């Protein structure tokens, strides 16, 4: 990870006619080569921040620097450097996937990715010459990602990129996104999919009520919100399944070792929290 | 991943702006091709050329400048709006908004492509009318069409591009472009002789069309003074300023922005205009309530879901302007004719020595009898396609509302609106023949074309843009073909009866006639329309279910 690709200080947004701020005094930074997750309940302000950073929303207060320059100092050239993958498919339905990429690639002045290779990379080689309106939502979402990558962006904004994908495709998409970060792109990821956030993000910010309430690595969150120790699952003397918590202090390490040696141990778990639990705890979302 | 370097096109010039603009134009041309706009332009060129060729040369040459101004130059106006609204559905506008394209560049590209198509349509029309066409006349005619098209397309994009639905866009367009069309028409017909007409920027384009189509045609146009060069320059500058302003306005109206409500990328608001769910969502909620009732054991009986949907669809304030447009447009049209036709007829008689009284039946047939069902059918069909585009129809299909019931309701609504519209417009227009059994049968037969219009569009179009293309083509066929009956020999009239709207004319007083009794014509016409409706409804149903 390198220099800050995005630095936001005191970002505040209030929509016309609204009585409260949609985003209130938000601070964060995203480094080049980092995947930064932006998580939070619906209406927390995630889309508003993304709209500010992509230049769609210009009425804000605070300081926003992107790719080394204050955002207002960028002209439309800013869009040469960024890629945006929307939450829902966005493409010409009557054109093929390849034609869509060709059309969008033609809008950029810099080098662009080869549409055929890009489609193959996202598992769309077979659908490259089919009209987008006739393919599945999952395929259109992969085309969304392909379109966002067509200009080889330095800063990539992705909103629910794995939506509509089966687990295998979702994993493949996560690999593509990770490789973009390894290439040096900063990735700003908005998602409700905690598995994607957990596997993909270097850091995660939880947003609630227009504010960032916590920032850490996924592992850091899970450790902090978990409990120390290990949970052992094993077969009891009577053959029935049992469960026991061993402390992290090592006080009962001998008993755990004996259990392992006995051959009755069936599973051993840490007691760190899942990111879903962290989400609920940090953002205080309750049903 | 392999990167493609952007080739520096030798001699292409223009810098980054030129490169982006060329890319935008290429993209727009691809869109026009794929959505059938180019095919429609070709079809209209053929249809109008055949019509002009079928008319006597003096009549065709008199009609040509008006046709080029009103229909050809305005070719892209509604299509531009339809494309803008559909791009919002497909979210292409948002995707394009994150590329380096400046907001005005896609607008200029759209206006340019549609204008080139309009100018291309003009050439065969001029040739078919028999107007002598030298290079200067071609330049003036196509230039006039192009100049007018730029203004009309950009103005319509600006006015209608921000509307939520097509009927809503129509309501914005009608008052917005009325002056841009009526003033030049008054100028073209010679009804108004004053330089003040050039204050309306489209008049300069109309004047160019008039000059281009009147070269070498004696008596084709009423005598008008040749404008002095400074006046022409001033008019051109005024028109150019108008075009730039309209394009800038259109860019502002269609650019994706999260600063305003209503855009897909804008977050939901707690209050205000953007707070409510989209129309489709509200419709879904309505049908959802029916489903919920069914789930609690209070299963709706019989046709209750259809009635609930109908109530929701028609109640004022819950939907947009569908009913308003469907009811107001025929009345407005007939009032304009009632006020405008007599002085226009007097003017034509004094300027050309032609008594338009003999043309009253075809004028009534084209502008009222056949036109009103086209209007109501188009409005309802576009609502149908919008509901398909925004997914609301999919939700309705998963509700207790049967798909066939929905199709029948929509087409029936078009028929009802057409009947009400004709009942108001026929007497209001002042052009109708005296009341008779023939006229009543003609009105009933004409109204039956409303549902057929809806079903023909939904059976052939798969989205709003294609529906607009179909509207334009079917409107030409529905209005133009039957009216040709007045110019064709008897055997050919029988062939025209393949188009159901033509049946209405056969019982119209003043029609050269097939000599059949009105009751028989009514029965046969309704039966033929019904057959075509069933075929089109089945195709619509199959398309929606596939």
Coordinates of C-alpha atoms in Angstrom, one line a residue, chain B residues 277-293 305 308-309 312-313 318-319 387 390-401 406 410:
Chain B
X277 CA -41.5 5.2 -4.3
X278 CA -41.3 5.0 -8.1
X279 CA -44.6 4.6 -9.9
X280 CA -43.8 1.0 -10.5
X281 CA -43.2 0.4 -6.8
X282 CA -46.5 2.0 -5.9
X283 CA -48.2 -0.2 -8.4
X284 CA -46.5 -3.2 -6.9
X285 CA -47.6 -2.1 -3.5
X286 CA -51.2 -2.0 -4.8
X287 CA -51.0 -5.5 -6.2
X288 CA -49.1 -6.6 -3.2
X289 CA -51.9 -5.6 -0.9
X290 CA -54.2 -7.8 -2.9
X291 CA -51.7 -10.6 -2.4
X292 CA -51.6 -9.9 1.3
X293 CA -55.3 -10.1 1.5
X305 CA -57.4 -7.8 -8.3
X308 CA -58.2 -2.9 -7.5
X309 CA -55.5 -2.3 -10.1
X312 CA -55.3 2.5 -8.4
X313 CA -54.4 3.1 -12.1
X318 CA -52.0 8.4 -7.6
X319 CA -50.6 8.2 -11.1
X387 CA -44.3 -0.7 -16.8
X390 CA -39.2 -0.7 -14.9
X391 CA -40.1 -4.2 -13.8
X392 CA -43.5 -3.3 -12.5
X393 CA -45.1 -5.6 -15.0
X394 CA -43.0 -8.5 -13.7
X395 CA -44.3 -7.8 -10.2
X396 CA -47.9 -7.6 -11.5
X397 CA -47.5 -10.9 -13.2
X398 CA -46.5 -12.4 -9.9
X399 CA -49.7 -11.0 -8.3
X400 CA -53.2 -12.2 -8.5
X401 CA -53.8 -9.9 -11.4
X406 CA -53.8 -6.6 -17.7
X410 CA -54.7 -1.6 -21.1

